[in-house]
Each structure stands twice: as C-alpha cells, then as structure tokens.
Amino acid sequence: MADVPHELSAQIGDGGEDATGDDVPLDPGEPQFDLVEPGRVSRREVQPDTIKRRAMGKMRAVQVAQGGGALELVEREMPEPTQGEVRVRVEACGVCHSDSLTVEGQWPGLSFPRIPGHEIAGIIDAVGTGVVGWSAGQRVGVGWFGGHCGRCEPCRRGWLIDCRNLRIPGISYDGGYADAMVAPADALAAMPDQLSAVDAAPLLCAGVTTFNALRHSGAMPGDVVAVLGIGGLGHLGVQFANKLGFCTVAIARGSDKEALSRNLGAHHFIDSATEDVAARLNRLGGARAVLATVTSAKAMTPVIEGLAVRGRLIVVGVDAEPIEVSPLQLIGASRSIVGHSAGASIDSQDTLGFSALSGVRPMIETMPLSRAPEAYARMMRAEARFRMVLTMAEQH
Ligand SMILES: [Zn+2]
Ligand SMILES: [Zn+2]
C-alpha cells in the first residue's frame, strides 16, 4: 500500500524511535546502514544459533505487544501451516509505511501481539494439506494481498484485491519481520531466480502498486505518462513507466531529484516548486496518465489541467485531504481521477517477472532483523533511500 502523509510520519516516527529498546543488541561497529546496489544478491549464511533455534522449533520475530507499543525482538514457536497454507522461511522483508498501521494499532480489529511486515521474500519450507501447485524449496513472495475470501461480490467478479474480507500479512495474521511466517497459498507469488530476495521484497508492495497502476492506466507505448513524487513509490514508477515504453515525465519539488529521475529513466523532469506543471505537461501534448505517488492531495490538484483528453489521474499516495477539481475540468476533456490499490498475488508475480525481465530494481538500504526498530524509525522519518529491507541472515 502507499505511503501516508509526512506530518503523520513525523508524529508516528517519534513512536518508532522509542521503539529502539535496550533489549535489541546493536553492534556499534556496524555501519548505520548498507546501500545495496541494484542486482546485488543477498548472502544466505545460516548462523549456528539459527540452526540450534530451528532444531528446538523456535524462531526469532520482531513483534508489537500492543498498539502504540515498541517493536521487540522475541523468540517464538515456529508456526506450522494448516490446511491451504504454506510456511515461508523469510529471507528478506521490506519495511513499508503501512506497517505503522500495525505498530500504532490503527487498523480496526487488530489483535496483539502481532508481527508486522507485508513485503516478504523467501522460500517455502513446509506445505499444509490441500495445497496444490506449490512445493517446499520454491522461492516465493507475499505482499499486501494476503488472501481473499472468494465469496464476496468483488471476489465473485474477479476483483480479488477489492475483496471485502481481504487478508493482509502483518495485520490479519503474523507477517514477515521474522525467520518464518505462514501464509495462505492464494497469497503467494512465484519469485524468479534472477531477483535477489532483498530486491524482490519492496516490489511486492511499492512495486506492484506502481506497475499495476501504470499497466492498467490506458496509456500506450509512446504516450506521455508522468510520475508525481520521486520517493519509495515514485522511483519505481519512473523505471516502470520507462520500461513500459511511455514518454516518462518525473515531477518533484526541487531540482535535486532531477539527476536521479533521469538516471531512473525519466525523459523529462518538472520541478513543481518553480515551474507551472500543467503548462509543461501541455507543451508535451498533455499526459495520458499521471501516477500520483505524493502524500499530499494539494500537490495533485495542479496536474489535472495537464491531463490530455481522456487523461487519467491515478491516485496511489494516501492523504485524507480532498483533491480540488471542478466538474468542468473533468467533463470538458473527458478526464478522470481514479484510486488504485496494490494488486493480487498474480499481479505481484507479474511485477517480479517484469522487473526480472526489464532490469527494474528498487533502491534499498538493508538492516538485519535484530535492527528492525532502527529500520522502522528511519523509514518513518522518511530518511530511507528509498526502501528499508530487513534481512534474516545476521551478517549481510
Ligand atoms: Zn506496503
Ligand atoms: Zn472476497
């Protein structure tokens, strides 16, 4: 799911900082974080401690004991998959802003303790009864889509991501801030060998959100497509837009994102702080689609006049404030504004496949699981460039 406003981030981020409890061992000799170049493959050393823990049926997990509480490293019983489920040995788990829904206890009906995490990449290591088509040893990912009911009206129409009883890892059941987690088989996406676990993890939420929105935008190769906001979602959006064959426009506040945007594949850059965004888009012929990843509705309003005839503003950045638009702006050029949620597990699988094929990779910083509170706090302070990823091997 998408990012949420920075004001909120700052507020919750304080809670995240408090979460760095004394019980989590921090090695002062370790660097703050590791910048991982795209394509780098994670090392998968199994530590002696891990082998001992596994033999005793235990695992490490980072959980929240209660809403608004600290993230704490604990030892838990290794979960066993029941009917229709598999157990995934987690190799990497991305840290997403939506994890704050769990940490802060903001999701209605959440039960505690709960292990957050919905950007999970790993290997199936146990299969429950009745699971068809998945087997132990297979590399898989689990994203925001954690299972559907199959009975509600959207499910019956095939709109699985819109399931009224959607299950979400880290919210409906324990997620990926752990050595292992159990997921329903319908939540699984096959992970191609060309993708490392650390690269795959953010693609399972931020990646599928942007890729799926763009491929369903109605834009055709050669059309002008703009990505508003260059951050955790936007830096992937620009890459996908380029690889999908769109004339790609990056829009961000300030010129400091220009070089990065062009490196990621933007053909044009608009500095929204100094330029008239709509006028620039219109000089390019108008945008067939604008993917709005910013967490400010106010920043979305000015792009509407830059939409081409039949152009579409696709909203994936979360804000509670209204987007200002007049009916005239929409009717006169048959424009539309649509919301877009991540995607079902097959969409995640498509995202991983397309990324492997085209070379799209997230820019990430990794930290070992034991430093999850620090990774979470860094993400909440919006300091991550651009996604934090937890690794389960302690040395990485
Ligand atoms: Zn997410
Ligand atoms: Zn349903």
Tab-separated table of C-alpha atoms and ligand atoms in Angstrom:
chain	number	residue	atom	x	y	z
A	1	MET	CA	0.000	0.000	0.000
A	2	ALA	CA	1.029	3.565	-0.482
A	3	ASP	CA	2.889	5.980	1.737
A	4	VAL	CA	0.942	8.205	4.097
A	5	PRO	CA	1.466	11.895	4.904
A	6	HIS	CA	4.760	13.125	6.264
A	7	GLU	CA	3.121	15.099	9.049
A	8	LEU	CA	1.693	11.801	10.231
A	9	SER	CA	5.041	10.131	9.589
A	10	ALA	CA	6.802	12.572	11.856
A	11	GLN	CA	4.268	12.074	14.568
A	12	ILE	CA	4.359	8.295	14.427
A	13	GLY	CA	8.094	8.354	13.773
A	14	ASP	CA	8.662	9.543	17.335
A	15	GLY	CA	6.980	6.370	18.480
A	16	GLY	CA	9.253	4.427	16.184
A	17	GLU	CA	12.350	5.951	17.719
A	18	ASP	CA	11.156	4.985	21.179
A	19	ALA	CA	10.850	1.503	19.819
A	20	THR	CA	14.629	1.057	19.742
A	21	GLY	CA	14.642	-0.713	23.082
A	22	ASP	CA	17.693	-1.815	25.078
A	23	ASP	CA	16.804	-5.449	24.622
A	24	VAL	CA	17.842	-5.277	20.983
A	25	PRO	CA	21.585	-5.755	20.709
A	26	LEU	CA	23.219	-3.157	18.491
A	27	ASP	CA	26.758	-3.582	17.353
A	28	PRO	CA	28.311	-0.111	17.499
A	29	GLY	CA	30.947	-1.228	15.000
A	30	GLU	CA	28.348	-1.779	12.300
A	31	PRO	CA	27.625	0.958	9.792
A	32	GLN	CA	24.307	2.791	10.105
A	33	PHE	CA	23.041	1.049	7.024
A	34	ASP	CA	24.251	-0.585	3.866
A	35	LEU	CA	23.486	0.850	0.498
A	36	VAL	CA	22.767	-2.071	-1.759
A	37	GLU	CA	23.397	-1.662	-5.439
A	38	PRO	CA	20.645	-2.915	-7.727
A	39	GLY	CA	21.131	-6.547	-8.566
A	40	ARG	CA	23.254	-7.394	-5.553
A	41	VAL	CA	22.382	-10.835	-4.268
A	42	SER	CA	21.911	-11.260	-0.525
A	43	ARG	CA	24.178	-13.670	1.268
A	44	ARG	CA	22.385	-16.511	2.924
A	45	GLU	CA	24.609	-17.731	5.713
A	46	VAL	CA	22.932	-19.860	8.319
A	47	GLN	CA	24.267	-18.976	11.752
A	48	PRO	CA	24.940	-21.717	14.361
A	49	ASP	CA	22.395	-20.034	16.659
A	50	THR	CA	19.796	-20.230	13.938
A	51	ILE	CA	20.419	-23.950	13.428
A	52	LYS	CA	20.076	-24.584	17.183
A	53	ARG	CA	16.903	-22.487	17.392
A	54	ARG	CA	15.333	-24.287	14.445
A	55	ALA	CA	16.121	-27.705	15.966
A	56	MET	CA	14.166	-26.614	19.046
A	57	GLY	CA	11.207	-25.480	16.926
A	58	LYS	CA	11.825	-21.795	17.670
A	59	MET	CA	12.368	-18.706	15.582
A	60	ARG	CA	13.220	-15.045	16.042
A	61	ALA	CA	10.499	-12.493	15.445
A	62	VAL	CA	10.050	-8.772	15.901
A	63	GLN	CA	6.592	-8.158	17.301
A	64	VAL	CA	4.412	-5.403	18.693
A	65	ALA	CA	2.911	-6.412	22.048
A	66	GLN	CA	0.167	-3.774	21.854
A	67	GLY	CA	-0.911	-0.902	19.637
A	68	GLY	CA	1.451	2.045	20.057
A	69	GLY	CA	3.978	-0.218	21.769
A	70	ALA	CA	7.598	-0.841	20.902
A	71	LEU	CA	8.877	-3.253	18.285
A	72	GLU	CA	10.555	-6.014	20.293
A	73	LEU	CA	12.801	-8.892	19.295
A	74	VAL	CA	11.439	-12.109	20.774
A	75	GLU	CA	11.731	-15.868	20.403
A	76	ARG	CA	8.561	-17.536	19.174
A	77	GLU	CA	7.405	-21.050	18.416
A	78	MET	CA	7.959	-21.895	14.757
A	79	PRO	CA	4.458	-21.645	13.195
A	80	GLU	CA	3.028	-24.696	11.408
A	81	PRO	CA	0.959	-24.380	8.229
A	82	THR	CA	-2.587	-25.749	8.405
A	83	GLN	CA	-4.991	-26.538	5.563
A	84	GLY	CA	-4.365	-24.456	2.470
A	85	GLU	CA	-1.308	-22.733	3.931
A	86	VAL	CA	2.450	-22.850	3.466
A	87	ARG	CA	5.284	-21.789	5.739
A	88	VAL	CA	7.771	-19.397	4.189
A	89	ARG	CA	11.321	-19.191	5.513
A	90	VAL	CA	11.776	-15.457	5.229
A	91	GLU	CA	14.973	-14.212	3.599
A	92	ALA	CA	14.056	-10.535	3.393
A	93	CYS	CA	11.141	-8.323	4.403
A	94	GLY	CA	10.612	-4.748	3.317
A	95	VAL	CA	9.633	-2.053	5.801
A	96	CYS	CA	6.607	-0.161	4.485
A	97	HIS	CA	4.882	2.912	5.858
A	98	SER	CA	1.713	0.852	6.168
A	99	ASP	CA	3.482	-1.208	8.853
A	100	SER	CA	2.669	1.744	11.104
A	101	LEU	CA	-0.967	0.615	10.963
A	102	THR	CA	0.162	-2.416	12.979
A	103	VAL	CA	2.769	-0.724	15.159
A	104	GLU	CA	0.400	2.078	16.086
A	105	GLY	CA	-2.602	-0.231	16.314
A	106	GLN	CA	-4.532	1.870	13.805
A	107	TRP	CA	-6.150	-0.995	11.883
A	108	PRO	CA	-9.623	-1.790	13.245
A	109	GLY	CA	-9.882	-5.163	14.984
A	110	LEU	CA	-6.142	-5.782	15.136
A	111	SER	CA	-5.156	-8.396	17.713
A	112	PHE	CA	-1.842	-8.409	19.609
A	113	PRO	CA	0.906	-9.438	19.847
A	114	ARG	CA	1.360	-9.057	16.102
A	115	ILE	CA	4.416	-9.407	13.844
A	116	PRO	CA	4.334	-6.687	11.131
A	117	GLY	CA	5.597	-6.981	7.557
A	118	HIS	CA	3.939	-7.444	4.159
A	119	GLU	CA	6.891	-7.303	1.742
A	120	ILE	CA	8.043	-10.856	2.264
A	121	ALA	CA	10.531	-12.747	0.095
A	122	GLY	CA	11.650	-16.260	0.970
A	123	ILE	CA	11.457	-19.972	0.372
A	124	ILE	CA	8.598	-22.379	1.084
A	125	ASP	CA	9.828	-24.823	3.729
A	126	ALA	CA	6.591	-26.559	4.810
A	127	VAL	CA	3.324	-27.175	2.998
A	128	GLY	CA	-0.075	-27.726	4.675
A	129	THR	CA	-2.732	-30.147	3.496
A	130	GLY	CA	-4.749	-29.358	0.404
A	131	VAL	CA	-2.176	-27.042	-1.178
A	132	VAL	CA	-1.875	-27.618	-4.914
A	133	GLY	CA	0.807	-26.154	-7.180
A	134	TRP	CA	3.292	-25.020	-4.513
A	135	SER	CA	6.065	-27.100	-3.005
A	136	ALA	CA	8.906	-26.898	-0.500
A	137	GLY	CA	12.052	-25.256	-1.837
A	138	GLN	CA	10.171	-22.855	-4.136
A	139	ARG	CA	11.130	-19.153	-3.974
A	140	VAL	CA	8.057	-17.027	-3.272
A	141	GLY	CA	6.897	-13.590	-2.247
A	142	VAL	CA	3.913	-12.393	-0.213
A	143	GLY	CA	2.769	-8.781	-0.429
A	144	TRP	CA	-0.094	-6.592	0.812
A	145	PHE	CA	-2.557	-9.043	-0.729
A	146	GLY	CA	-2.600	-11.789	1.896
A	147	GLY	CA	-5.599	-13.795	0.757
A	148	HIS	CA	-9.175	-13.329	-0.430
A	149	CYS	CA	-12.476	-14.843	0.684
A	150	GLY	CA	-13.784	-15.968	-2.726
A	151	ARG	CA	-17.376	-15.309	-1.628
A	152	CYS	CA	-17.924	-11.529	-1.519
A	153	GLU	CA	-19.209	-9.666	-4.555
A	154	PRO	CA	-15.843	-8.196	-5.717
A	155	CYS	CA	-14.272	-11.677	-5.393
A	156	ARG	CA	-17.112	-13.174	-7.428
A	157	ARG	CA	-16.424	-10.552	-10.122
A	158	GLY	CA	-12.731	-11.453	-10.093
A	159	TRP	CA	-11.579	-8.247	-8.365
A	160	LEU	CA	-9.572	-10.059	-5.725
A	161	ILE	CA	-7.643	-7.043	-4.409
A	162	ASP	CA	-11.008	-5.406	-3.650
A	163	CYS	CA	-12.161	-8.384	-1.543
A	164	ARG	CA	-14.305	-7.071	1.297
A	165	ASN	CA	-12.638	-9.601	3.593
A	166	LEU	CA	-9.111	-9.060	2.273
A	167	ARG	CA	-6.431	-10.558	4.499
A	168	ILE	CA	-3.169	-8.664	4.942
A	169	PRO	CA	0.089	-10.140	6.289
A	170	GLY	CA	1.242	-8.336	9.431
A	171	ILE	CA	-2.326	-7.173	10.080
A	172	SER	CA	-4.755	-10.103	9.685
A	173	TYR	CA	-2.037	-12.591	10.628
A	174	ASP	CA	1.657	-12.503	11.541
A	175	GLY	CA	3.889	-11.020	8.845
A	176	GLY	CA	7.491	-11.079	7.715
A	177	TYR	CA	9.541	-9.437	10.500
A	178	ALA	CA	10.549	-12.983	11.473
A	179	ASP	CA	12.588	-16.008	10.441
A	180	ALA	CA	9.406	-17.638	9.158
A	181	MET	CA	5.738	-16.901	8.567
A	182	VAL	CA	2.675	-18.822	7.441
A	183	ALA	CA	0.549	-17.616	4.524
A	184	PRO	CA	-2.463	-18.944	2.627
A	185	ALA	CA	-1.385	-20.407	-0.717
A	186	ASP	CA	-3.541	-17.923	-2.660
A	187	ALA	CA	-1.321	-15.100	-1.352
A	188	LEU	CA	1.845	-16.493	-2.966
A	189	ALA	CA	3.723	-15.034	-5.919
A	190	ALA	CA	6.437	-17.087	-7.605
A	191	MET	CA	9.802	-15.318	-7.470
A	192	PRO	CA	12.130	-15.534	-10.489
A	193	ASP	CA	15.694	-16.753	-9.912
A	194	GLN	CA	17.140	-13.552	-11.406
A	195	LEU	CA	15.789	-11.490	-8.498
A	196	SER	CA	17.502	-11.470	-5.117
A	197	ALA	CA	15.225	-11.623	-2.070
A	198	VAL	CA	16.215	-8.111	-0.949
A	199	ASP	CA	15.324	-6.672	-4.354
A	200	ALA	CA	12.081	-8.648	-4.593
A	201	ALA	CA	10.751	-7.565	-1.177
A	202	PRO	CA	9.847	-3.910	-1.961
A	203	LEU	CA	8.490	-4.956	-5.355
A	204	LEU	CA	5.762	-6.889	-3.503
A	205	CYS	CA	4.114	-3.690	-2.260
A	206	ALA	CA	5.622	-0.476	-3.660
A	207	GLY	CA	6.455	-2.295	-6.908
A	208	VAL	CA	3.141	-3.951	-7.626
A	209	THR	CA	1.283	-0.758	-6.685
A	210	THR	CA	3.092	1.322	-9.296
A	211	PHE	CA	3.495	-1.347	-12.001
A	212	ASN	CA	-0.131	-2.450	-11.821
A	213	ALA	CA	-1.409	1.130	-11.827
A	214	LEU	CA	0.687	2.001	-14.875
A	215	ARG	CA	-0.125	-1.086	-16.911
A	216	HIS	CA	-3.851	-0.503	-16.333
A	217	SER	CA	-3.616	3.240	-16.954
A	218	GLY	CA	-4.865	3.030	-20.528
A	219	ALA	CA	-1.635	4.633	-21.784
A	220	MET	CA	0.029	3.087	-24.821
A	221	PRO	CA	3.752	2.971	-25.691
A	222	GLY	CA	4.888	6.430	-26.717
A	223	ASP	CA	2.182	8.212	-24.694
A	224	VAL	CA	3.163	10.870	-22.164
A	225	VAL	CA	2.946	9.450	-18.643
A	226	ALA	CA	4.000	11.440	-15.589
A	227	VAL	CA	5.012	10.219	-12.155
A	228	LEU	CA	4.270	12.773	-9.441
A	229	GLY	CA	6.649	12.380	-6.486
A	230	ILE	CA	10.038	10.637	-6.587
A	231	GLY	CA	10.297	8.562	-3.397
A	232	GLY	CA	9.668	4.978	-2.334
A	233	LEU	CA	6.873	4.523	-4.874
A	234	GLY	CA	7.894	7.108	-7.462
A	235	HIS	CA	11.455	5.857	-8.010
A	236	LEU	CA	9.922	2.540	-9.076
A	237	GLY	CA	7.125	4.247	-11.022
A	238	VAL	CA	9.633	6.123	-13.207
A	239	GLN	CA	11.527	2.911	-14.007
A	240	PHE	CA	8.346	1.011	-14.845
A	241	ALA	CA	6.986	3.871	-16.980
A	242	ASN	CA	10.218	3.943	-18.980
A	243	LYS	CA	10.326	0.168	-19.447
A	244	LEU	CA	6.645	0.099	-20.445
A	245	GLY	CA	7.583	2.385	-23.322
A	246	PHE	CA	5.987	5.600	-22.123
A	247	CYS	CA	7.385	9.059	-22.673
A	248	THR	CA	8.215	9.358	-18.984
A	249	VAL	CA	7.940	12.602	-17.044
A	250	ALA	CA	9.136	12.877	-13.444
A	251	ILE	CA	7.604	15.633	-11.315
A	252	ALA	CA	9.149	16.549	-7.960
A	253	ARG	CA	9.633	19.559	-5.704
A	254	GLY	CA	13.110	20.993	-6.147
A	255	SER	CA	15.761	20.269	-8.744
A	256	ASP	CA	17.765	17.897	-6.510
A	257	LYS	CA	15.743	14.924	-7.780
A	258	GLU	CA	16.407	15.702	-11.459
A	259	ALA	CA	19.642	13.737	-11.957
A	260	LEU	CA	18.256	10.732	-10.107
A	261	SER	CA	14.993	10.854	-12.084
A	262	ARG	CA	16.863	10.945	-15.379
A	263	ASN	CA	19.064	8.042	-14.269
A	264	LEU	CA	15.937	6.064	-13.439
A	265	GLY	CA	14.631	6.642	-16.963
A	266	ALA	CA	12.720	9.936	-16.962
A	267	HIS	CA	12.785	11.634	-20.377
A	268	HIS	CA	11.619	14.904	-18.865
A	269	PHE	CA	11.796	16.468	-15.417
A	270	ILE	CA	9.460	19.108	-13.997
A	271	ASP	CA	10.361	20.993	-10.828
A	272	SER	CA	6.960	21.683	-9.292
A	273	ALA	CA	8.448	24.301	-6.953
A	274	THR	CA	9.481	26.632	-9.770
A	275	GLU	CA	7.552	25.527	-12.860
A	276	ASP	CA	3.921	25.515	-13.969
A	277	VAL	CA	3.384	21.756	-14.042
A	278	ALA	CA	0.207	21.808	-16.162
A	279	ALA	CA	1.757	24.149	-18.736
A	280	ARG	CA	4.843	21.945	-19.082
A	281	LEU	CA	2.719	18.798	-19.477
A	282	ASN	CA	0.584	20.536	-22.093
A	283	ARG	CA	3.664	21.574	-24.040
A	284	LEU	CA	4.464	17.845	-24.226
A	285	GLY	CA	0.955	17.223	-25.583
A	286	GLY	CA	-0.738	16.549	-22.245
A	287	ALA	CA	-0.393	13.495	-20.027
A	288	ARG	CA	-2.317	10.363	-20.890
A	289	ALA	CA	-1.825	9.360	-17.277
A	290	VAL	CA	-0.331	10.848	-14.142
A	291	LEU	CA	0.614	8.447	-11.364
A	292	ALA	CA	0.289	10.437	-8.145
A	293	THR	CA	2.554	8.908	-5.504
A	294	VAL	CA	2.842	12.007	-3.315
A	295	THR	CA	1.070	12.009	0.041
A	296	SER	CA	-0.403	15.463	-0.495
A	297	ALA	CA	-3.739	15.990	-2.222
A	298	LYS	CA	-2.779	19.650	-2.656
A	299	ALA	CA	0.148	18.611	-4.858
A	300	MET	CA	-2.188	16.528	-7.061
A	301	THR	CA	-4.571	19.368	-7.881
A	302	PRO	CA	-2.242	21.305	-10.285
A	303	VAL	CA	-1.621	18.300	-12.576
A	304	ILE	CA	-5.287	17.917	-13.528
A	305	GLU	CA	-5.060	20.752	-16.070
A	306	GLY	CA	-2.035	18.960	-17.546
A	307	LEU	CA	-4.015	15.832	-18.397
A	308	ALA	CA	-4.669	15.198	-22.074
A	309	VAL	CA	-8.133	14.487	-23.438
A	310	ARG	CA	-9.233	11.228	-21.765
A	311	GLY	CA	-6.221	11.570	-19.462
A	312	ARG	CA	-6.331	9.867	-16.116
A	313	LEU	CA	-5.025	10.887	-12.701
A	314	ILE	CA	-4.215	7.650	-10.859
A	315	VAL	CA	-4.019	8.142	-7.126
A	316	VAL	CA	-1.811	5.819	-5.062
A	317	GLY	CA	-0.429	8.311	-2.481
A	318	VAL	CA	-2.554	8.413	0.671
A	319	ASP	CA	-3.971	11.644	2.082
A	320	ALA	CA	-7.162	12.344	3.985
A	321	GLU	CA	-7.498	15.840	2.450
A	322	PRO	CA	-9.624	16.439	-0.670
A	323	ILE	CA	-8.225	16.802	-4.203
A	324	GLU	CA	-9.649	20.010	-5.663
A	325	VAL	CA	-11.213	19.625	-9.077
A	326	SER	CA	-14.114	21.271	-10.878
A	327	PRO	CA	-16.632	19.208	-12.872
A	328	LEU	CA	-15.759	21.439	-15.822
A	329	GLN	CA	-12.111	20.318	-15.703
A	330	LEU	CA	-13.255	16.713	-15.960
A	331	ILE	CA	-16.152	16.977	-18.397
A	332	GLY	CA	-14.539	19.283	-20.941
A	333	ALA	CA	-11.801	16.780	-21.814
A	334	SER	CA	-13.367	13.527	-20.516
A	335	ARG	CA	-10.689	13.311	-17.855
A	336	SER	CA	-10.928	11.014	-14.856
A	337	ILE	CA	-9.463	10.565	-11.410
A	338	VAL	CA	-9.169	7.016	-10.111
A	339	GLY	CA	-7.844	5.349	-6.985
A	340	HIS	CA	-5.669	2.283	-7.252
A	341	SER	CA	-4.769	-0.339	-4.681
A	342	ALA	CA	-1.762	-2.690	-4.896
A	343	GLY	CA	-2.778	-5.865	-6.734
A	344	ALA	CA	-3.499	-9.534	-6.115
A	345	SER	CA	-0.786	-12.189	-5.837
A	346	ILE	CA	-0.764	-12.829	-9.579
A	347	ASP	CA	-0.142	-9.102	-10.110
A	348	SER	CA	2.790	-9.329	-7.678
A	349	GLN	CA	4.090	-12.289	-9.650
A	350	ASP	CA	3.776	-10.277	-12.871
A	351	THR	CA	5.631	-7.378	-11.212
A	352	LEU	CA	8.504	-9.652	-10.177
A	353	GLY	CA	8.608	-11.224	-13.636
A	354	PHE	CA	8.587	-7.867	-15.430
A	355	SER	CA	11.285	-6.488	-13.118
A	356	ALA	CA	13.499	-9.513	-13.712
A	357	LEU	CA	12.960	-9.168	-17.453
A	358	SER	CA	13.452	-5.425	-17.764
A	359	GLY	CA	16.026	-4.684	-15.053
A	360	VAL	CA	13.747	-2.611	-12.806
A	361	ARG	CA	15.151	-2.738	-9.262
A	362	PRO	CA	14.307	-0.870	-6.069
A	363	MET	CA	16.930	1.310	-4.390
A	364	ILE	CA	17.254	-0.122	-0.922
A	365	GLU	CA	19.056	0.038	2.405
A	366	THR	CA	19.275	-3.223	4.307
A	367	MET	CA	19.476	-3.975	8.027
A	368	PRO	CA	19.427	-7.298	9.861
A	369	LEU	CA	16.164	-8.342	11.567
A	370	SER	CA	17.534	-7.511	15.030
A	371	ARG	CA	17.722	-3.860	13.975
A	372	ALA	CA	14.100	-3.723	12.831
A	373	PRO	CA	13.223	-0.896	15.262
A	374	GLU	CA	16.000	1.239	13.788
A	375	ALA	CA	14.954	0.415	10.217
A	376	TYR	CA	11.350	1.244	11.048
A	377	ALA	CA	12.299	4.550	12.687
A	378	ARG	CA	14.435	5.508	9.698
A	379	MET	CA	11.548	4.748	7.333
A	380	MET	CA	9.116	6.740	9.483
A	381	ARG	CA	11.453	9.744	9.439
A	382	ALA	CA	11.356	9.478	5.628
A	383	GLU	CA	15.155	9.101	5.587
A	384	ALA	CA	15.306	5.776	3.713
A	385	ARG	CA	16.692	5.957	0.163
A	386	PHE	CA	14.271	4.608	-0.812
A	387	ARG	CA	13.077	1.417	0.870
A	388	MET	CA	14.334	-0.275	4.023
A	389	VAL	CA	14.684	-4.059	3.810
A	390	LEU	CA	15.252	-6.416	6.756
A	391	THR	CA	17.448	-9.449	6.158
A	392	MET	CA	17.209	-12.599	8.219
A	393	ALA	CA	20.870	-13.616	7.881
A	394	GLU	CA	22.548	-11.633	10.667
A	395	GLN	CA	25.643	-10.895	8.611
A	396	HIS	CA	24.871	-9.351	5.291
B	1	ZN	ZN	3.181	-1.671	1.873
B	2	ZN	ZN	-13.849	-11.575	-1.037
